[in-house]
Coordinates of C-alpha atoms and ligand atoms in Angstrom, one line a residue:
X1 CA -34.3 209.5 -40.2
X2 CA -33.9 211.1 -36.5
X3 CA -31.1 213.2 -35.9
X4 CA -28.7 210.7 -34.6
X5 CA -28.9 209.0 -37.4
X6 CA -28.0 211.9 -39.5
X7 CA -25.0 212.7 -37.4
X8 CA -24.0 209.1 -37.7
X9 CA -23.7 209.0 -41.5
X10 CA -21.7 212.3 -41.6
X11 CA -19.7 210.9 -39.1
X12 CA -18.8 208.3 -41.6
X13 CA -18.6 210.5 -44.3
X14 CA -15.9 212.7 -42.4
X15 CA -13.8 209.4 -41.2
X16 CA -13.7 207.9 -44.8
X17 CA -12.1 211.3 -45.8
X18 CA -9.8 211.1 -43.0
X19 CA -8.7 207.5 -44.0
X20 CA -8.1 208.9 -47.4
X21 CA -6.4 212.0 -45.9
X22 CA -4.3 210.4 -42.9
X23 CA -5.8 212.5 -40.8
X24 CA -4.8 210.3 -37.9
X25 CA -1.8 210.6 -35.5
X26 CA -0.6 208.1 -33.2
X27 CA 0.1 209.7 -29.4
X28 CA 3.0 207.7 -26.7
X29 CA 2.3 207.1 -23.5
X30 CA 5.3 205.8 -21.2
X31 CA 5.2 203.0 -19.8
X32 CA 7.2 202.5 -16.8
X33 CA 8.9 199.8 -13.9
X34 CA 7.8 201.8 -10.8
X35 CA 10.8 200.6 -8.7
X36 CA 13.3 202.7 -10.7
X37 CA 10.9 204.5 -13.4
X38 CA 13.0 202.8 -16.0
X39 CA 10.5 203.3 -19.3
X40 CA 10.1 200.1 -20.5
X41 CA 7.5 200.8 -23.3
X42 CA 4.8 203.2 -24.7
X43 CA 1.1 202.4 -25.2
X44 CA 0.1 204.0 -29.1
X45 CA -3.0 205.8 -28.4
X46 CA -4.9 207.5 -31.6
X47 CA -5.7 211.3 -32.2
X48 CA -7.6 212.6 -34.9
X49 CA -6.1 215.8 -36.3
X50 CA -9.8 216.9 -37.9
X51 CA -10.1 219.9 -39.3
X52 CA -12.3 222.1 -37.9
X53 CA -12.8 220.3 -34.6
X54 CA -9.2 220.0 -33.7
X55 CA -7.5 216.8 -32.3
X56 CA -9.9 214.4 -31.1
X57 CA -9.8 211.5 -28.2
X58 CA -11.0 208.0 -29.9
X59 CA -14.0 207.9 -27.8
X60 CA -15.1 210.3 -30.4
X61 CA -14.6 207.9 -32.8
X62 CA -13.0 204.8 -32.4
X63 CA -16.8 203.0 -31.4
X64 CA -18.4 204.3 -34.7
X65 CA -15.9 203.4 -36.8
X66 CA -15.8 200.0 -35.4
X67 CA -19.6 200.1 -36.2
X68 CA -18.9 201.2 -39.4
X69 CA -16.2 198.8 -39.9
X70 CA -14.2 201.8 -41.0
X71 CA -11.7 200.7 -38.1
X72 CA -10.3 198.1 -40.2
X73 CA -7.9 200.4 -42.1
X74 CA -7.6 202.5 -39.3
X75 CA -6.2 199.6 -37.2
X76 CA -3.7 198.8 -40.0
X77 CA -2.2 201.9 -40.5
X78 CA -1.7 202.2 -36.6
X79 CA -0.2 198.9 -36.4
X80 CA 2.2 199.8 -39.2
X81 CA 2.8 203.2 -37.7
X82 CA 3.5 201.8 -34.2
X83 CA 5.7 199.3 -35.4
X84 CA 7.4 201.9 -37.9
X85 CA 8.4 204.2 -35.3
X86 CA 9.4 201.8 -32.5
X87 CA 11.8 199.9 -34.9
X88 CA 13.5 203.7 -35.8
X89 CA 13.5 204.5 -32.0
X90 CA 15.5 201.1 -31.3
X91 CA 17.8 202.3 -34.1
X92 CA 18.4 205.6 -32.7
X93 CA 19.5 204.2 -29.8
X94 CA 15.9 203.5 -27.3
X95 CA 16.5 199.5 -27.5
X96 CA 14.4 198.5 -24.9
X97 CA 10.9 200.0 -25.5
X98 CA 8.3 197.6 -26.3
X99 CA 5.1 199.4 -28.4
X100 CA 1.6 198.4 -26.9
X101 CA -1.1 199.1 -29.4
X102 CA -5.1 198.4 -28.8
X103 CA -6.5 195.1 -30.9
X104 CA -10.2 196.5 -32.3
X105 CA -12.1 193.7 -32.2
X106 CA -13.5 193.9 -35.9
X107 CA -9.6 193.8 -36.9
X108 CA -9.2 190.7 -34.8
X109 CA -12.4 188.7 -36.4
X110 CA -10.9 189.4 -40.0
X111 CA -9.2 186.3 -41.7
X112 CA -5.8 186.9 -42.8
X113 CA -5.2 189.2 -39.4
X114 CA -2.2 187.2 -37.9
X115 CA -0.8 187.5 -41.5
X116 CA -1.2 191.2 -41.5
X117 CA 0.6 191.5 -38.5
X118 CA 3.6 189.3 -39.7
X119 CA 3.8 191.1 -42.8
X120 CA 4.1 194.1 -41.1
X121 CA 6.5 193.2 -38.6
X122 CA 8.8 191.7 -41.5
X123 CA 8.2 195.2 -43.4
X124 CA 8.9 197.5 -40.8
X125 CA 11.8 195.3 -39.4
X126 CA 10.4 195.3 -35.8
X127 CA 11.5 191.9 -33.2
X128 CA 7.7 190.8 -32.4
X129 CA 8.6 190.3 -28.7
X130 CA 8.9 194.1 -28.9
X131 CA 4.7 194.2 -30.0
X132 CA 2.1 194.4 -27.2
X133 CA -1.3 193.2 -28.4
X134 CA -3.8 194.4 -26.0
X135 CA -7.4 192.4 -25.8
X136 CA -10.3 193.7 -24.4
X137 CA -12.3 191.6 -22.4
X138 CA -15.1 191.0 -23.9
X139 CA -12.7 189.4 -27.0
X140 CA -11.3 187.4 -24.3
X141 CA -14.6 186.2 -23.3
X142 CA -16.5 185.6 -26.1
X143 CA -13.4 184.2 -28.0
X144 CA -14.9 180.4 -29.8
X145 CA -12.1 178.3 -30.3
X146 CA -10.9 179.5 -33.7
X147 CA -10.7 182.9 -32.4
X148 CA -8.4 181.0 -29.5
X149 CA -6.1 179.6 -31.9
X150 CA -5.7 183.0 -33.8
X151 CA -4.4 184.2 -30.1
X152 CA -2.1 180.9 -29.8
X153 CA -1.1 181.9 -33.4
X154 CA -0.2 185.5 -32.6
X155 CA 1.8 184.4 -29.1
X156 CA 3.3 181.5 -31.5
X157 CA 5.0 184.4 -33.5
X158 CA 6.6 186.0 -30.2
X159 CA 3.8 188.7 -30.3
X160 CA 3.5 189.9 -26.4
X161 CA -0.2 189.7 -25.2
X162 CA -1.7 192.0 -23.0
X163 CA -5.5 191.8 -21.1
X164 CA -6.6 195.6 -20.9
X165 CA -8.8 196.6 -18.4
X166 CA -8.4 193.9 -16.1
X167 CA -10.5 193.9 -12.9
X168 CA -13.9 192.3 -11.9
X169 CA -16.5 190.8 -14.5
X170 CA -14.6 187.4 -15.5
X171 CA -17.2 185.0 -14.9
X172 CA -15.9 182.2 -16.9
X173 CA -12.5 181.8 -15.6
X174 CA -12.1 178.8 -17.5
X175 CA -11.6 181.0 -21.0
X176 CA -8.9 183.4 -19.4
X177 CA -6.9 180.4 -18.2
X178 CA -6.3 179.2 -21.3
X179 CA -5.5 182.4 -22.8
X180 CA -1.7 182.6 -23.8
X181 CA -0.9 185.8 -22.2
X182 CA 1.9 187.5 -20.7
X183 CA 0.4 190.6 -19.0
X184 CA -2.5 192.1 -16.9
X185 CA -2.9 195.8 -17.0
X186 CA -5.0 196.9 -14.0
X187 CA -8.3 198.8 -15.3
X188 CA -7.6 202.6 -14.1
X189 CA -11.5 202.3 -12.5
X190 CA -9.5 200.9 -9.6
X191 CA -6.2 202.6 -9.6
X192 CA -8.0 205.7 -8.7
X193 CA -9.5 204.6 -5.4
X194 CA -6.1 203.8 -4.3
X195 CA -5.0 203.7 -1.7
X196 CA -7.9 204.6 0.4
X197 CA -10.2 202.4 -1.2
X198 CA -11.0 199.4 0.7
X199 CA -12.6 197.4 -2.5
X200 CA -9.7 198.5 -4.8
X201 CA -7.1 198.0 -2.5
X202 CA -8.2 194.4 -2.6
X203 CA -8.8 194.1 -6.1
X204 CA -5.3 195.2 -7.0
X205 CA -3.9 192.8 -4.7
X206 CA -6.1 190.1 -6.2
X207 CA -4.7 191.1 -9.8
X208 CA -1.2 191.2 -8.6
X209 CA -1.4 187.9 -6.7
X210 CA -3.3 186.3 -9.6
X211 CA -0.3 187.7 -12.1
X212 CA 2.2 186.1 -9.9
X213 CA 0.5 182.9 -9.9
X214 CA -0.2 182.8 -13.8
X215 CA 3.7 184.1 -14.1
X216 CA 2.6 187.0 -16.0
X217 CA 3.4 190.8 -15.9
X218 CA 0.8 193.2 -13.8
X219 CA 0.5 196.9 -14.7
X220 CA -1.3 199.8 -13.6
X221 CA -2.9 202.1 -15.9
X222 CA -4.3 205.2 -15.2
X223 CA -1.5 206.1 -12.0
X224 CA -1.9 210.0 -11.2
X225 CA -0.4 210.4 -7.6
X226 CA 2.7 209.5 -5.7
X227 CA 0.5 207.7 -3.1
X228 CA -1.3 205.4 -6.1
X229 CA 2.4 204.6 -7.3
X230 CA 3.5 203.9 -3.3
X231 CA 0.5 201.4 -2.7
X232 CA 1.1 199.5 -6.0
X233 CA 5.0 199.3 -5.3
X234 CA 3.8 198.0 -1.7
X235 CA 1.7 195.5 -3.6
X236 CA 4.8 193.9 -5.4
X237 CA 2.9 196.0 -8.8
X238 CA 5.9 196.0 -11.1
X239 CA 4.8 198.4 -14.0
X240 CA 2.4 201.2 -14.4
X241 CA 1.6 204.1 -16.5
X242 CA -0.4 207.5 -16.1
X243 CA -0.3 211.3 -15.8
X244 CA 2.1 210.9 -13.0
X245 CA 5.1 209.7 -14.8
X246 CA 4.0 211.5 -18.0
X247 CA 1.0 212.4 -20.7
X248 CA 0.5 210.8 -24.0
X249 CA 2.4 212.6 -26.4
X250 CA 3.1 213.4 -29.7
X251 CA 6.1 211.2 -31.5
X252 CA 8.7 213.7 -31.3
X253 CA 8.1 214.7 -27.9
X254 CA 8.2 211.1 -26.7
X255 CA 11.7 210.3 -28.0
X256 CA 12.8 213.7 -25.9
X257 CA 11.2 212.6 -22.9
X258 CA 12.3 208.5 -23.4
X259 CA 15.8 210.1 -23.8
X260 CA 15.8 212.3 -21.0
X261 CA 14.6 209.3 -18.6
X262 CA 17.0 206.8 -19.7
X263 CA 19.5 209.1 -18.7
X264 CA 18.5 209.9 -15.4
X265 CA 17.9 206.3 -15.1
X266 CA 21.5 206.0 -15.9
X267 CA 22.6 208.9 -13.2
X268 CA 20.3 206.8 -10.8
X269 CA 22.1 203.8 -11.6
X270 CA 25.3 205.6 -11.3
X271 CA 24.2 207.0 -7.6
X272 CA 23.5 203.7 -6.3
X273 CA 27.0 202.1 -7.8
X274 CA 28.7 205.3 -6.2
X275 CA 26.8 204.6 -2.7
X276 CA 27.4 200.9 -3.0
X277 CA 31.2 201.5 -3.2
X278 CA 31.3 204.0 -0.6
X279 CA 29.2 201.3 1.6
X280 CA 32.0 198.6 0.7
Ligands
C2E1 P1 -7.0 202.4 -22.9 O1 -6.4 201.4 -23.8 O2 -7.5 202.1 -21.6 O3 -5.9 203.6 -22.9 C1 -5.7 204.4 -21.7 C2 -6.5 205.6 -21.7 O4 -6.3 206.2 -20.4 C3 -5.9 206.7 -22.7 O5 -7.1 207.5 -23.1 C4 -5.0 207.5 -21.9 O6 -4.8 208.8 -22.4 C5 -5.8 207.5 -20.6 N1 -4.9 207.8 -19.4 C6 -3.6 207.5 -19.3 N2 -3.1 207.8 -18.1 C7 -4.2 208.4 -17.4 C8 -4.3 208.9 -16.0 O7 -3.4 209.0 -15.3 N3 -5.6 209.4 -15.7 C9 -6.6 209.3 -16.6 N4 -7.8 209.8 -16.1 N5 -6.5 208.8 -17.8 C10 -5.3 208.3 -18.2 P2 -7.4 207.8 -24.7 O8 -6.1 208.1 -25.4 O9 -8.5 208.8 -24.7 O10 -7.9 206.4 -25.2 C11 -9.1 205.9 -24.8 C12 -9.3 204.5 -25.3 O11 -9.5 204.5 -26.8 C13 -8.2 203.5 -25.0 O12 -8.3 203.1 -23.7 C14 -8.4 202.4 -26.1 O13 -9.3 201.5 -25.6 C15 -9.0 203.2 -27.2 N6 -7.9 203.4 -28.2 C16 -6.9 204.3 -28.2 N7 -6.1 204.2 -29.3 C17 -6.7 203.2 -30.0 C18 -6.3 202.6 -31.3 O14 -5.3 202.9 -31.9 N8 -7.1 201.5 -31.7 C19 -8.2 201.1 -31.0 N9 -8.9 200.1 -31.5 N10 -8.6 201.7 -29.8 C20 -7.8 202.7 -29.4
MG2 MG1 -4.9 200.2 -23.8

């Protein structure tokens, strides 16, 4: 047995404890309309509270656990958590924010998965139109037709879907045009050559022009600067998310921060009423 080998099975060992445990925690990212910064949404990204290593990203461990097939319960209890805590935000008062959580593909491929999610959108009272499913590409791609009319399924139940990562490599355009989707979130590989960028300047216009076309939403992940969020306004880009309108973060800090915006959303709102009158 070489050593990665070895460091793969205790890898496995450790996650099956933290399944047991719940060592997991779920992080919110904002999701924003860049014309007024009204957050319309958070992305659920996962953190691993381990115990000697501290909080860990999921590229520590999101792809082994998906070799592992350890994801599967992992996936559940951030699809119930998600859920959970954007149903008891809408009921202390956030309304509007829709929760987009990452599909694993092993979670997908498992019979019964459009009933999980049903089940736990009935359990944790949630309106589906406020669950963002995003697919990675390669499940996009390689989707047979029964894996197709899971995603009809999914869309059937008001379930938003989202294509993360979106940018070059769709060969078989065929596939993604029958897709039932409702949003394109632009692959942050070219949100950070923006604006200078000649090749991602296209390639975001490309995305936004092909949005507009399908009549689906376009947003921008991975936004750090004023000058990426300028260019992608200038584009007719309607939502992004990134370091520059805020970090993931932990639950309770989100709900500050979501607060906090709406009401200077509101004071913005106000503003323009105020100079609107004065105009009149
Ligand atoms: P993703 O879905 O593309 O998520 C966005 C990633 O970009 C997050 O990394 C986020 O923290 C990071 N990010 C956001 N804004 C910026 C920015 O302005 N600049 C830069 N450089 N990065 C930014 P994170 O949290 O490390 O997640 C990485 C990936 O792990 C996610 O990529 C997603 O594919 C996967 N992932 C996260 N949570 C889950 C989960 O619950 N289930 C599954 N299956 N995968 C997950
Ligand atoms: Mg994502």
């Amino acid at each position: 047995m070489d050593h990665g080998e070895t460091a793969g099975i205790a890898l496995e060992a450790e996650l099956r404890e933290a399944v047991r445990l719940q060592q997991f925690e779920l992080h919110y990212q904002p999701q924003v309309r860049i014309a007024n910064r009204e957050v319309v949404g958070m992305e659920a990204l996962i953190r691993w509270a381990h115990p000697t290593r501290g909080l860990l990203l999921p590229a520590a461990f999101i792809p082994a656990a998906e070799r592992n097939g350890l994801i599967v319960p992992i996936a559940e209890w951030v699809l119930r958590t998600a859920c959970a805590q954007t149903r008891a935000w809408h009921q202390a008062g956030l309304p509007t924010l829709t929760v987009a959580v990452n599909l694993s593909a092993l979670q997908f491929r498992q019979t019964g998965f459009v009933k999980l999610v049903s089940g736990i959108l009935k359990s944790t009272g949630l309106d589906p139109c406020f669950l963002d499913l995003e697919v990675t590409k390669s499940l996009v791609m390689g989707a047979p037709e029964t894996m197709m009319a899971r995603f009809n399924e999914l869309r059937e139940l008001g379930i938003v879907l989202s294509i993360d990562d979106f940018g070059t490599g769709y060969a078989n355009f065929g596939h993604f045009m029958n897709f039932p989707l409702d949003q394109l979130k632009i692959d942050p590989a070219f949100v950070h050559g923006l604006p200078a960028s000649v090749e991602s300047a296209a390639i975001a216009r490309a995305i936004v022009s092909m949005g507009s076309s399908l009549g689906v939403r376009v947003m921008a992940v991975g936004v750090e600067n004023r000058h990426q969020a300028d260019f992608l306004r200038s584009i007719w880009c309607e939502y992004a998310q990134g370091y520059y309108y805020c970090m993931p973060l932990p639950a309770g800090e989100f709900q500050a921060w979501a607060r906090n915006a709406a009401g200077d959303a509101d004071a913005d709102a106000r503003e323009t009423d105020r100079e609107f009158m004065l105009a009149a």
